[in-house]
Amino acid sequence: MAAQEKRQPVDMPPLPHELTVTPEEEKKKIDNLVILKGMLTSPDDEAFDKLRTHLLEKISDGNGETLYDVGIGADDAVSGLPTEEYEASVATLRSLSDTIEADCVLLREKQLKSGIQGQFLVRRKADSQDFMEVRVAVVGNVDAGKSTLLGVLTHGELDNGRGTARMKLFRHKHEMETGRTSSVGNDILGFDSQGTVVNKPDHGHLDWVKICEASSKVITFIDLAGHERYLKTTVFGMTGHLPDFTMLMIGANAGVVGMTKEHLGLALALNVPVFVVVTKIDMCPPNVLQDTLKLLHKILKSAGCRKVPLLVRNAEDVVISATNFVSERLCPIFQVSNVSGENLDLLTMFLNLLSSRTLQNDNEPAQFQIDDTYQVPGVGVVVSGTCMKGVIRVNDTLLLGPNGLGDFIPMPVKSIHRKRMPVREVRGGQTASFALKKIKINEVRKGQVLVNPSLNPTSCWEFKGEILVLHHPTTISTKYQAMVHVGSVRQTASIIAMDKECLRTGDKAVVHFRFIKHPEYLKNGLKMVFREGRTKAVGRVLEVIPKMASLQQQKNHKLMKMVKQNADGCETTQTSAVQHDKQLSDGCDTTQTS
């Protein structure tokens, strides 16, 4: 009897008056009804419309995609649907997807005693003007196989063991000769709505426009340098390009060496989720591979990281790690070979399931940070970077700055390109390139911003930040100078004052900085990296001191200095006069005595 009661489908509650409440409560009720397994099985027209609206909201929240569970109980104690109900629910989900021009793809399916469970990916079909974008920073020690793996993933051809795959990505002659990346490279991997890779190289070269037109989601790899000599370039890539995730690469034969810990610490300091890829497993002895994995687990579980490592072995592990990855605690570990192709399918599946961490806030005033500038023949000045907030459209007039004087000038946007493809607009969280009107290349630089005039932006020479010193050979005191990275801003700053006499490794303090060359545009709460040689500190911006206020402070400081100097001069004059009078009186006394 009890078994029969369990098998009975849950009756769907009446919808008309119950769900006409606040949108949040309605969404929660529909979620519960879907989980209770009754709503997807045989919905009437009204229920179907509400399910369609619910699915649209979930896709909008997920920037174009969402994961949908079928047959999972509310408390997960009794889960699974009988075969007929499960098939009916899946058919309903596919019909819902068709009505909103999306594809429904099965990720995993489980056969339990109580029935069947399934997890589906619902993703919008490719749009020629818009696609999801996820940025992944690729870091790791030199010779870990970063460029080789990206060459294999993006071009679909395995490496020959001698570096042919990486040659397709290098930008400079010296990189080809040494095999070492020295600049920030960009490579893309496109997925359609079914989760299939759309990269098809034409005579060894990728046509980015064709890839973007056929893709629903594009993974942008930010290929960073592994050598210590190029650390400043790597730091700029991590702060200026705003990656959603970090792919930390480790050579199985070399282990956790060199810059690996530096790059891991940088990702942790910037709160970027990390997943690990162990390469070269085809040439590494099993005992060495085990030692590398043991050390890696130990580092990830240490007090500084506090991660939960998960060794990915099959497709189910991929789905579990991808769905729980945004929490930042989980750290999936992949073991791959670029020569044999082992486990590359699992890594590709994981990349397909990654979703952008940037929330699209279209209603806020537009803000765009510049991370590179170009002079294109026949076009003029082109700037590239990331749209932080709002929507920017062709022919919009934004404020460009700050210039050397700290001012912002009106600047019309002539055209917009995303991944070399012309588009009409760009939204928050997306990277793009703008062609600007009536400006010279020497008037734009990295670190400047394009903002909506309604923000009324102000530049600053000085700011206060809270920093934690990760490493310094001696002590840091006032007048110490080092390179400050805040977003795409990269400039030397001097310490004017701090709330401690001196700082050593492990110390934390509130520090007052002043830029050396020119004013910058900063916002409170931004992450910052402070470095000079082997000195490294991380923190955040606490207070931005506007240009006029800092100039007034400087005037007051100079005035106080002059007053002090005058006071010291007066004291010196008075002292010398007293001494002179004393000498005269002593001389007179001597004359009278004689």
XYZ file of C-alpha atoms in Angstrom:
594
model
C 0.000 0.000 0.000
C 2.796 2.384 0.992
C 4.653 1.555 -2.225
C 1.564 2.406 -4.296
C 1.188 5.742 -2.459
C 4.809 6.569 -3.258
C 4.358 5.879 -6.972
C 1.291 8.112 -7.282
C 2.157 11.418 -8.986
C 1.711 14.464 -6.809
C -1.499 16.298 -7.676
C -0.813 19.748 -9.035
C -2.350 22.438 -6.803
C -4.745 24.926 -8.390
C -2.755 27.828 -9.877
C -5.075 30.759 -10.705
C -5.363 32.687 -7.414
C -2.506 31.061 -5.457
C 0.291 32.341 -7.665
C -0.950 35.900 -8.154
C 1.343 37.219 -5.407
C 4.723 38.970 -5.410
C 7.127 37.880 -8.198
C 9.617 36.469 -5.661
C 6.974 34.334 -3.938
C 5.585 33.204 -7.304
C 9.043 32.155 -8.490
C 9.636 30.229 -5.253
C 6.260 28.459 -5.510
C 6.878 27.400 -9.119
C 10.333 26.137 -8.117
C 8.719 24.028 -5.386
C 6.035 22.722 -7.765
C 8.660 21.717 -10.333
C 10.685 19.984 -7.606
C 7.548 18.153 -6.390
C 7.496 16.519 -9.833
C 3.843 17.213 -10.558
C 4.005 20.319 -12.705
C 6.151 19.103 -15.612
C 4.279 15.807 -16.077
C 1.009 17.016 -17.609
C 0.598 20.815 -17.388
C -2.512 22.568 -18.707
C -2.233 25.775 -20.806
C -2.038 28.108 -17.810
C 0.593 26.006 -16.041
C 2.577 25.753 -19.302
C 2.640 29.563 -19.629
C 3.822 29.941 -16.038
C 6.531 27.306 -16.592
C 7.647 29.126 -19.744
C 7.915 32.432 -17.849
C 9.777 30.646 -15.056
C 12.268 29.113 -17.525
C 12.823 32.496 -19.223
C 13.625 34.067 -15.844
C 16.100 31.301 -15.006
C 17.831 31.691 -18.392
C 17.951 35.466 -17.961
C 19.515 35.054 -14.498
C 22.101 32.662 -15.980
C 23.049 35.028 -18.856
C 21.539 32.747 -21.502
C 21.593 29.274 -19.966
C 20.428 27.307 -16.938
C 20.611 23.816 -15.441
C 17.261 22.057 -15.003
C 16.686 19.071 -12.701
C 13.941 16.545 -13.441
C 12.890 13.986 -10.824
C 14.755 15.390 -7.829
C 12.696 15.613 -4.647
C 12.322 18.719 -2.502
C 14.191 17.165 0.440
C 16.193 14.782 -1.804
C 14.945 11.910 0.418
C 12.442 10.510 -2.089
C 13.709 11.206 -5.569
C 13.229 9.868 -9.056
C 10.193 9.581 -11.324
C 8.577 6.491 -12.800
C 9.614 5.969 -16.446
C 6.350 7.269 -17.976
C 6.260 10.414 -15.811
C 9.971 11.063 -16.395
C 9.569 10.826 -20.189
C 6.504 13.107 -20.056
C 8.429 15.659 -17.946
C 11.397 15.619 -20.358
C 9.024 16.076 -23.323
C 7.451 19.097 -21.570
C 10.899 20.579 -20.881
C 11.908 20.153 -24.542
C 8.644 21.808 -25.675
C 9.284 24.714 -23.300
C 12.820 25.074 -24.693
C 11.531 25.137 -28.284
C 9.089 27.954 -27.495
C 11.915 30.214 -26.251
C 14.379 29.240 -29.036
C 16.670 27.233 -26.783
C 18.165 23.745 -26.876
C 17.740 21.172 -24.115
C 20.712 18.805 -23.682
C 20.917 15.860 -21.259
C 23.970 16.103 -18.984
C 23.505 13.071 -16.745
C 20.842 10.505 -15.885
C 20.508 8.208 -12.858
C 18.412 5.062 -12.442
C 17.313 4.735 -8.804
C 14.993 2.323 -7.005
C 12.310 5.003 -6.785
C 12.648 6.069 -10.431
C 14.800 8.117 -12.825
C 16.627 11.393 -12.195
C 17.965 13.688 -14.917
C 19.891 16.934 -15.207
C 19.565 19.053 -18.370
C 21.322 22.096 -19.787
C 18.929 24.596 -21.401
C 20.821 27.165 -23.528
C 19.687 29.795 -26.007
C 20.449 29.106 -29.671
C 23.244 31.037 -31.402
C 22.519 34.679 -32.187
C 24.674 36.428 -34.792
C 24.728 39.625 -32.699
C 25.014 38.289 -29.148
C 26.711 35.410 -27.339
C 27.694 34.521 -23.785
C 31.296 35.210 -22.870
C 33.377 33.566 -20.128
C 36.963 34.721 -19.524
C 39.507 32.184 -18.246
C 43.028 33.282 -17.228
C 45.646 30.588 -17.931
C 48.539 30.684 -15.440
C 51.276 28.365 -14.195
C 55.037 27.973 -14.113
C 57.157 28.215 -17.245
C 57.137 24.956 -19.305
C 53.830 23.764 -17.749
C 52.262 23.487 -21.229
C 49.881 26.480 -21.133
C 50.174 27.619 -24.760
C 50.315 24.003 -25.989
C 47.030 23.096 -24.257
C 45.311 26.202 -25.658
C 46.599 25.344 -29.139
C 45.171 21.818 -28.830
C 41.795 23.004 -27.434
C 41.232 25.844 -29.918
C 42.584 24.167 -33.084
C 41.389 20.609 -32.375
C 44.739 18.997 -33.262
C 46.947 17.072 -30.823
C 50.545 18.098 -30.160
C 53.478 16.074 -31.518
C 55.423 16.344 -28.252
C 57.769 18.992 -29.676
C 55.605 22.109 -29.436
C 53.815 22.358 -32.793
C 50.468 23.223 -31.143
C 51.809 26.312 -29.347
C 53.332 27.795 -32.521
C 49.800 28.707 -33.686
C 49.366 31.078 -30.722
C 52.677 32.946 -30.443
C 52.662 36.635 -31.450
C 56.396 37.469 -31.501
C 59.483 35.977 -33.141
C 61.385 35.614 -29.849
C 58.427 33.637 -28.413
C 58.694 31.128 -31.270
C 62.460 30.829 -30.789
C 62.380 30.349 -26.998
C 58.940 28.695 -26.697
C 58.049 31.106 -23.872
C 55.072 33.485 -23.818
C 56.048 37.079 -22.944
C 52.814 38.953 -23.775
C 49.114 38.629 -22.925
C 47.567 36.421 -25.626
C 43.867 35.923 -26.378
C 42.351 32.746 -27.832
C 38.714 31.703 -28.140
C 36.786 28.434 -27.966
C 33.175 28.504 -29.203
C 30.294 26.210 -28.173
C 26.887 26.009 -29.860
C 23.582 25.514 -28.024
C 24.103 21.718 -28.066
C 27.509 22.068 -26.344
C 29.521 21.120 -29.454
C 32.825 22.880 -30.207
C 32.483 25.038 -33.351
C 36.188 25.906 -33.853
C 37.168 24.809 -37.363
C 40.640 26.084 -38.398
C 40.936 27.213 -42.024
C 44.489 26.450 -43.261
C 45.751 26.565 -39.668
C 44.063 29.885 -38.835
C 40.861 30.507 -36.855
C 38.221 32.865 -38.237
C 36.939 34.537 -35.061
C 33.919 36.070 -36.811
C 32.674 32.668 -38.058
C 33.225 31.121 -34.616
C 31.249 33.876 -32.856
C 28.396 33.743 -35.392
C 27.982 29.988 -34.824
C 28.450 30.106 -31.021
C 26.011 30.478 -28.149
C 28.918 30.638 -25.693
C 32.519 31.750 -26.248
C 35.330 30.931 -23.816
C 38.078 33.583 -23.988
C 41.440 32.263 -22.809
C 43.834 34.912 -21.467
C 47.212 33.256 -22.073
C 49.615 34.690 -19.475
C 53.385 34.394 -19.083
C 54.857 31.834 -16.687
C 58.410 33.177 -16.410
C 59.308 35.312 -13.368
C 60.770 37.967 -15.683
C 57.274 38.663 -17.073
C 55.454 38.718 -13.706
C 54.302 42.337 -14.182
C 52.587 41.290 -17.446
C 50.895 38.373 -15.668
C 49.679 40.596 -12.814
C 48.260 43.092 -15.335
C 46.495 40.228 -17.162
C 44.872 39.056 -13.904
C 43.760 42.532 -12.789
C 43.153 44.378 -16.074
C 41.367 41.655 -18.081
C 38.946 40.717 -15.243
C 38.898 36.903 -15.655
C 35.867 34.956 -14.396
C 37.992 31.883 -13.624
C 41.660 30.877 -13.397
C 43.093 27.723 -14.984
C 46.254 26.858 -13.024
C 48.482 24.526 -15.025
C 51.080 22.189 -13.527
C 53.511 19.913 -15.365
C 53.141 16.403 -13.904
C 56.869 15.728 -14.238
C 58.017 19.045 -12.671
C 55.364 19.359 -9.948
C 54.439 22.470 -7.961
C 57.529 24.601 -8.609
C 58.622 28.154 -9.438
C 55.825 30.634 -10.050
C 52.974 28.147 -9.454
C 52.411 29.232 -5.840
C 52.780 32.925 -6.811
C 50.042 32.620 -9.437
C 47.785 30.622 -7.088
C 48.231 33.268 -4.377
C 47.410 36.028 -6.864
C 44.169 34.304 -7.916
C 43.176 33.790 -4.259
C 43.939 37.437 -3.422
C 41.703 38.624 -6.285
C 38.910 36.145 -5.317
C 38.956 34.394 -8.703
C 37.840 30.705 -8.581
C 40.647 28.299 -9.542
C 40.640 24.921 -11.281
C 43.837 22.918 -11.837
C 45.016 21.103 -14.977
C 47.909 18.643 -14.572
C 49.558 18.175 -17.993
C 52.139 15.793 -19.527
C 50.695 12.684 -17.835
C 51.717 10.608 -20.905
C 55.458 11.093 -20.194
C 55.356 11.133 -16.382
C 56.103 7.977 -14.289
C 53.125 6.972 -12.075
C 55.022 7.474 -8.789
C 56.055 11.039 -9.766
C 52.449 11.840 -10.771
C 51.192 10.581 -7.392
C 53.759 12.723 -5.547
C 52.680 15.790 -7.553
C 48.981 15.175 -6.786
C 49.697 14.611 -3.054
C 51.616 17.891 -2.787
C 48.878 19.686 -4.745
C 46.165 18.355 -2.400
C 48.237 19.440 0.602
C 48.656 23.005 -0.734
C 44.969 23.364 -1.677
C 43.828 22.169 1.779
C 46.328 24.396 3.645
C 45.203 27.292 5.853
C 46.072 29.862 3.178
C 43.909 28.249 0.445
C 41.161 26.306 2.248
C 39.960 24.685 -0.980
C 38.195 21.338 -1.436
C 40.123 19.447 -4.170
C 38.078 17.144 -6.445
C 39.875 14.790 -8.838
C 37.736 14.654 -12.009
C 37.585 11.131 -13.478
C 34.273 10.952 -15.392
C 31.388 12.992 -16.824
C 29.420 12.923 -13.551
C 32.378 14.492 -11.703
C 32.448 17.200 -14.397
C 28.768 18.103 -13.874
C 29.130 18.106 -10.060
C 32.244 20.301 -10.162
C 30.802 22.736 -12.752
C 27.511 23.226 -10.871
C 29.271 23.823 -7.523
C 32.289 25.731 -8.849
C 30.987 29.274 -8.373
C 31.153 28.813 -4.562
C 34.981 29.322 -4.841
C 35.643 26.578 -2.247
C 35.648 23.683 -4.722
C 38.793 23.149 -6.815
C 38.434 20.562 -9.636
C 41.669 18.844 -10.764
C 42.008 17.496 -14.330
C 44.803 15.203 -15.568
C 45.343 15.599 -19.317
C 47.793 14.814 -22.089
C 48.219 17.114 -25.097
C 49.922 14.317 -27.064
C 47.558 11.361 -26.496
C 44.443 13.502 -25.881
C 43.592 11.702 -22.627
C 40.823 13.420 -20.586
C 40.677 16.428 -22.939
C 36.986 15.624 -23.518
C 36.288 16.036 -19.768
C 38.075 19.402 -19.698
C 36.138 20.574 -22.793
C 32.834 19.491 -21.201
C 33.740 21.404 -18.022
C 34.525 24.575 -20.003
C 31.173 24.218 -21.804
C 29.326 24.223 -18.452
C 31.119 27.240 -16.945
C 28.884 30.296 -16.563
C 29.929 33.940 -16.302
C 30.198 35.380 -12.784
C 29.491 38.954 -13.946
C 25.925 40.113 -13.381
C 24.470 42.080 -16.298
C 23.258 45.415 -14.909
C 21.863 47.115 -18.023
C 20.023 49.852 -16.099
C 23.154 51.349 -14.518
C 25.264 54.095 -16.188
C 27.825 52.677 -18.617
C 31.429 52.197 -17.527
C 34.235 50.757 -19.705
C 37.880 50.216 -18.674
C 40.628 50.359 -21.334
C 43.352 47.692 -21.250
C 44.957 48.266 -24.683
C 45.183 50.875 -27.464
C 45.844 50.543 -31.214
C 46.328 52.712 -34.299
C 44.502 50.935 -37.151
C 45.180 52.214 -40.711
C 41.996 53.529 -42.333
C 40.079 53.385 -39.036
C 42.008 55.531 -36.573
C 42.391 55.061 -32.836
C 40.931 51.833 -31.407
C 40.704 50.992 -27.688
C 39.936 47.553 -26.246
C 38.782 46.575 -22.780
C 35.905 45.351 -20.639
C 32.466 46.871 -20.148
C 31.962 46.944 -16.376
C 28.345 48.124 -16.201
C 25.454 49.295 -18.340
C 25.026 49.190 -22.127
C 27.154 51.063 -24.694
C 25.769 51.528 -28.225
C 27.260 52.816 -31.478
C 27.293 56.668 -31.655
C 26.959 57.016 -27.861
C 29.006 59.919 -26.465
C 30.979 58.967 -23.359
C 33.593 60.753 -21.246
C 37.187 59.595 -21.870
C 39.789 60.165 -19.176
C 41.515 61.060 -17.057
C 44.169 62.788 -19.181
C 47.460 64.186 -17.853
C 45.614 67.063 -16.162
C 42.972 64.770 -14.667
C 40.180 65.949 -16.981
C 37.557 63.954 -18.942
C 36.688 64.811 -22.560
C 33.507 63.900 -24.526
C 34.204 61.067 -26.970
C 31.728 59.581 -29.528
C 31.943 55.811 -30.209
C 32.262 55.342 -33.989
C 31.942 51.519 -34.110
C 32.030 48.469 -31.797
C 33.604 45.039 -32.378
C 33.398 41.926 -30.202
C 35.963 39.222 -31.053
C 36.586 40.974 -34.413
C 32.836 40.860 -35.204
C 30.929 44.171 -35.681
C 28.039 44.601 -33.212
C 25.588 47.392 -32.361
C 26.003 47.309 -28.567
C 28.034 45.851 -25.700
C 26.777 44.981 -22.193
C 28.261 44.650 -18.715
C 30.803 41.821 -18.386
C 31.609 41.682 -22.123
C 34.927 42.589 -23.762
C 34.933 44.797 -26.852
C 36.926 47.195 -29.038
C 35.766 50.743 -29.832
C 36.829 52.974 -32.741
C 36.951 56.550 -31.431
C 36.464 59.822 -33.329
C 38.811 62.837 -33.537
C 41.571 61.728 -31.172
C 45.280 60.919 -31.471
C 46.930 57.711 -30.263
C 49.122 59.614 -27.769
C 45.984 60.966 -26.058
C 44.761 57.518 -24.949
C 46.497 54.981 -22.704
C 45.910 51.805 -20.712
C 44.091 52.450 -17.442
C 41.774 55.161 -18.763
C 37.994 54.733 -18.717
C 34.981 55.584 -20.876
C 32.039 56.468 -18.632
C 28.521 57.822 -18.936
C 28.421 61.632 -18.384
C 25.723 61.141 -15.703
C 28.385 59.600 -13.405
C 30.187 62.981 -13.272
C 33.590 61.241 -12.913
C 36.508 62.742 -10.990
C 40.158 61.727 -11.116
C 42.482 61.317 -8.148
C 46.177 61.708 -7.378
C 45.869 60.094 -3.951
C 43.924 57.255 -2.345
C 43.876 55.176 0.833
C 44.041 51.394 0.723
C 44.159 48.514 3.175
C 47.063 46.211 2.259
C 48.452 42.897 3.493
C 52.180 42.381 2.871
C 52.685 38.873 1.472
C 56.457 39.138 1.147
C 59.150 41.770 1.702
C 62.873 41.169 2.392
C 63.191 44.045 4.910
C 60.683 46.717 5.995
C 58.318 49.114 4.188
C 58.080 52.701 5.454
C 56.887 56.093 4.147
C 58.313 57.363 0.821
C 58.584 53.727 -0.383
C 57.626 53.432 -4.075
C 56.192 50.421 -5.914
C 53.865 49.504 -8.796
C 50.143 49.561 -7.972
C 47.667 47.472 -10.023
C 43.965 48.372 -9.639
C 41.865 46.975 -12.494
C 43.530 48.162 -15.699
C 45.387 50.934 -13.814
C 49.115 50.203 -13.589
C 51.283 52.998 -12.189
C 54.051 53.618 -9.659
C 52.783 55.085 -6.399
C 54.566 56.453 -3.349
C 53.537 55.857 0.265
C 52.775 59.226 1.906
C 51.574 57.935 5.272
C 50.388 54.784 7.038
C 48.919 53.847 10.417
C 52.045 51.879 11.407
C 55.664 52.981 11.663
C 56.890 50.222 9.327
C 55.535 47.073 7.642
C 57.080 43.608 7.433
C 55.955 40.318 5.876
C 52.490 39.384 7.175
C 51.616 42.893 8.437
C 48.339 44.631 7.616
C 47.865 48.406 7.506
C 45.888 51.315 6.044
C 48.241 53.132 3.669
C 47.948 56.547 1.970
C 49.267 56.369 -1.638
C 50.093 59.071 -4.194
C 50.539 58.386 -7.920
C 53.853 59.512 -9.441
C 53.042 60.251 -13.135
C 49.393 61.224 -13.653
C 45.977 61.032 -11.946
C 43.746 57.950 -12.330
C 40.056 57.014 -12.074
C 39.425 54.707 -9.091
C 36.377 53.486 -7.154
C 36.091 52.397 -3.526
C 36.226 48.648 -2.889
C 38.361 47.696 -5.917
C 40.983 44.968 -5.429
C 44.608 46.084 -5.645
C 48.037 44.461 -5.984
C 51.151 46.307 -4.788
C 54.463 44.951 -6.092
C 58.108 45.872 -6.655
C 60.702 43.180 -7.394
C 60.117 40.389 -4.873
C 57.906 42.619 -2.704
C 54.221 41.774 -2.959
C 51.153 43.071 -1.142
C 47.422 42.739 -1.823
C 44.427 44.671 -0.595
C 41.563 46.942 -1.577
C 40.866 50.631 -2.124
C 39.210 52.161 0.961
C 38.937 55.855 0.088
C 39.527 57.833 -3.100
C 40.713 61.408 -2.476
C 39.445 63.645 -5.348
C 41.959 65.741 -7.295
C 40.885 69.112 -5.834
C 40.976 67.801 -2.255
C 44.453 66.327 -2.744
C 45.684 69.608 -4.316
C 44.289 71.539 -1.327
C 46.048 69.103 1.025
C 49.305 69.683 -0.864
C 48.878 73.485 -0.589
C 48.178 73.181 3.144
C 51.208 70.907 3.533
C 53.453 73.407 1.691
C 52.016 76.301 3.722
C 52.663 74.468 6.999
C 56.198 73.695 5.811
C 56.834 77.372 4.980
C 55.411 78.504 8.333
C 57.614 75.983 10.118
C 60.679 77.101 8.148
C 59.893 80.765 8.911
C 59.401 79.934 12.581
C 62.698 78.039 12.641
C 64.360 80.997 10.857
C 62.971 83.467 13.405
C 64.174 81.323 16.306
C 67.636 81.104 14.715
C 67.722 84.905 14.204
C 66.614 85.561 17.789
C 69.188 83.115 19.154
C 72.017 84.686 17.130
C 70.916 88.201 18.255
C 70.959 87.156 21.928
C 74.404 85.604 21.483
C 75.638 88.823 19.777
C 74.292 90.980 22.642
C 75.934 88.690 25.166
C 79.278 88.931 23.353
C 79.024 92.767 23.302
C 78.173 92.916 27.005
C 81.056 90.557 27.821
C 83.405 92.814 25.801
C 82.226 95.941 27.660
C 82.711 94.265 31.053
C 86.283 93.299 30.119
C 87.114 96.895 29.044
C 85.728 98.379 32.278
C 87.705 95.914 34.412
C 90.962 96.724 32.660
